Short mmCIF file of C-alpha atoms in Angstrom, two decimals:
data_model
loop_
_atom_site.label_atom_id
_atom_site.label_comp_id
_atom_site.label_asym_id
_atom_site.label_seq_id
_atom_site.Cartn_x
_atom_site.Cartn_y
_atom_site.Cartn_z
CA UNK A 115 -30.13 27.05 19.50
CA UNK A 116 -26.81 28.12 18.41
CA UNK A 117 -23.95 26.26 16.01
CA UNK A 118 -22.47 24.70 19.83
CA UNK A 119 -25.31 22.21 19.74
CA UNK A 120 -24.56 20.80 16.73
CA UNK A 121 -20.05 20.93 17.11
CA UNK A 122 -18.42 17.76 18.04
CA UNK A 123 -21.05 15.06 16.63
CA UNK A 124 -20.01 12.09 14.59
CA UNK A 125 -23.02 12.78 10.85
CA UNK A 126 -22.02 8.66 9.23
CA UNK A 127 -22.93 6.05 6.67
CA UNK A 128 -20.82 3.08 8.38
CA UNK A 129 -19.28 3.02 5.80
CA UNK A 130 -21.70 3.89 2.38
CA UNK A 131 -21.51 7.17 1.57
CA UNK A 132 -22.98 9.83 2.29
CA UNK A 133 -25.70 10.83 -0.52
CA UNK A 134 -28.09 13.67 1.04
CA UNK A 135 -27.06 15.53 3.84
CA UNK A 136 -29.42 18.56 5.97
CA UNK A 137 -30.25 19.88 9.72
CA UNK A 138 -33.57 18.94 11.10
CA UNK A 139 -34.78 21.21 14.59
CA UNK A 140 -37.22 20.13 16.95
CA UNK A 141 -37.90 21.26 19.24
CA UNK A 142 -35.03 23.96 20.42
CA UNK A 143 -33.10 19.65 19.18
CA UNK A 144 -31.10 20.55 15.73
CA UNK A 145 -30.13 17.59 14.34
CA UNK A 146 -28.18 16.08 11.58
CA UNK A 147 -30.53 14.14 8.56
CA UNK A 148 -28.42 12.27 6.38
CA UNK A 149 -29.03 9.38 3.29
CA UNK A 150 -26.64 6.94 2.40
CA UNK A 151 -25.59 5.22 -0.21
CA UNK A 152 -23.26 1.94 -1.05
CA UNK A 153 -20.02 2.12 -2.57
CA UNK A 154 -19.43 0.25 -6.26
CA UNK A 155 -15.87 -0.68 -5.64
CA UNK A 156 -14.43 0.74 -2.65
CA UNK A 157 -10.77 1.11 -2.98
CA UNK A 158 -9.08 2.87 0.58
CA UNK A 159 -10.33 5.61 2.59
CA UNK A 160 -8.86 8.77 2.31
CA UNK A 161 -9.18 11.08 6.01
CA UNK A 162 -9.44 14.89 5.36
CA UNK A 163 -9.87 18.39 6.41
CA UNK A 164 -11.56 21.54 5.85
CA UNK A 165 -10.50 24.48 4.28
CA UNK A 166 -11.16 26.73 6.00
CA UNK A 167 -11.22 30.17 3.96
CA UNK A 168 -9.72 32.68 5.17
CA UNK A 169 -12.31 35.52 4.20
CA UNK A 170 -12.49 38.19 5.86
CA UNK A 171 -15.87 39.17 6.22
CA UNK A 172 -16.71 38.47 10.12
CA UNK A 173 -18.09 35.58 9.69
CA UNK A 174 -17.45 32.01 10.20
CA UNK A 175 -20.46 30.57 8.53
CA UNK A 176 -19.20 31.58 5.13
CA UNK A 177 -16.02 30.22 5.05
CA UNK A 178 -16.11 26.52 5.82
CA UNK A 179 -16.03 23.91 3.20
CA UNK A 180 -14.66 20.53 2.59
CA UNK A 181 -14.05 18.10 -0.18
CA UNK A 182 -12.96 15.15 -1.40
CA UNK A 183 -10.74 14.90 -3.87
CA UNK A 184 -10.99 13.47 -7.53
CA UNK A 185 -12.12 9.97 -7.64
CA UNK A 186 -13.41 10.39 -3.88
CA UNK A 187 -17.27 10.27 -2.62
CA UNK A 188 -17.41 10.93 1.08
CA UNK A 189 -18.45 8.71 3.92
CA UNK A 190 -18.44 10.49 7.29
CA UNK A 191 -18.23 14.59 8.78
CA UNK A 192 -16.75 15.07 12.03
CA UNK A 193 -18.13 18.42 13.16
CA UNK A 194 -15.28 20.69 15.05
CA UNK A 195 -15.85 24.25 16.90
CA UNK A 196 -17.12 24.59 13.10
CA UNK A 197 -13.78 23.69 11.08
CA UNK A 198 -15.53 20.19 9.05
CA UNK A 199 -12.91 16.85 8.77
CA UNK A 200 -14.06 13.59 7.03
CA UNK A 201 -13.75 10.55 5.25
CA UNK A 202 -13.80 9.67 1.76
CA UNK A 203 -14.32 7.07 0.08
CA UNK A 204 -12.02 6.50 -3.38
CA UNK A 205 -13.41 4.30 -6.48
CA UNK A 206 -11.64 2.15 -8.59
CA UNK A 207 -13.36 3.00 -11.20
CA UNK A 208 -14.14 7.40 -13.30
CA UNK A 209 -16.52 8.68 -11.56
CA UNK A 210 -18.58 11.18 -12.94
CA UNK A 211 -19.49 14.18 -11.10
CA UNK A 212 -21.65 17.91 -10.92
CA UNK A 213 -22.28 21.25 -9.12
CA UNK A 214 -25.30 21.86 -7.15
CA UNK A 215 -26.70 24.18 -5.59
CA UNK A 216 -29.54 25.28 -2.74
CA UNK A 217 -31.08 27.55 -3.29
CA UNK A 218 -30.40 30.38 -1.14
CA UNK A 219 -32.06 31.48 2.13
CA UNK A 220 -31.56 34.75 4.80
CA UNK A 221 -30.31 33.76 8.69
CA UNK A 222 -31.85 35.82 10.72
CA UNK A 223 -28.03 35.67 13.50
CA UNK A 224 -25.30 33.72 12.41
CA UNK A 225 -25.11 32.41 15.98
CA UNK A 226 -28.41 30.60 15.27
CA UNK A 227 -28.41 27.91 12.99
CA UNK A 228 -32.56 27.00 12.97
CA UNK A 229 -32.74 29.05 9.17
CA UNK A 230 -30.20 26.19 7.91
CA UNK A 231 -33.30 23.56 8.27
CA UNK A 232 -34.27 24.94 4.29
CA UNK A 233 -30.66 23.99 3.04
CA UNK A 234 -30.61 20.49 2.21
CA UNK A 235 -27.78 18.99 -0.11
CA UNK A 236 -29.75 16.05 -2.64
CA UNK A 237 -28.04 13.92 -4.87
CA UNK A 238 -29.85 12.34 -7.87
CA UNK A 239 -30.22 8.58 -7.73
CA UNK A 240 -26.85 7.13 -7.54
CA UNK A 241 -25.09 9.59 -6.99
CA UNK A 242 -23.11 10.45 -3.37
CA UNK A 243 -21.76 13.86 -1.76
CA UNK A 244 -18.15 15.01 -2.83
CA UNK A 245 -17.50 17.72 -1.04
CA UNK A 246 -19.71 21.32 -0.29
CA UNK A 247 -19.33 24.49 0.75
CA UNK A 248 -21.23 27.40 2.70
CA UNK A 249 -21.96 30.38 0.46
CA UNK A 250 -22.55 33.78 1.50
CA UNK A 251 -23.73 36.18 -2.70
CA UNK A 252 -23.98 39.14 -3.01
CA UNK A 253 -27.25 39.84 -1.68
CA UNK A 254 -25.65 38.39 1.66
CA UNK A 255 -28.13 35.31 1.81
CA UNK A 256 -26.80 31.96 2.26
CA UNK A 257 -27.23 29.01 -0.28
CA UNK A 258 -24.79 25.47 -0.49
CA UNK A 259 -22.55 24.58 -3.46
CA UNK A 260 -22.50 20.84 -3.04
CA UNK A 261 -20.37 17.86 -5.23
CA UNK A 262 -22.46 14.84 -6.13
CA UNK A 263 -20.18 11.68 -8.25
CA UNK A 264 -21.83 8.69 -9.44
#
């Protein structure tokens, strides 16, 4: 499996917010697994683009992040050439947000993403995903840093 299998895929909750996001592999087929939660007090939709960080590591994996503006949560993500873009729903009322991290794992080869199926972002009950970044720690292990809001 290489990352081209996951490009040009839409991840959407069709008007609801993403509450869980991860990868799933069956044989050589990859797909996104996701959870959705209804959005209370939705005010409007905002389009966001990936902030591809300028990190000179020779790696594209640890440069990807996508975050909604404050007081909004992700409703859809489109993967395009390793740079996600998405839509965020703005809430009318103030959201309370917390940051989370997945466990850190080694990835055998960056062009083969099968190992990422061990890293799922899952927000607590009644919370939605507001953004995420794939990070690499000092031991060259990858993990997701993500924000959940309710």
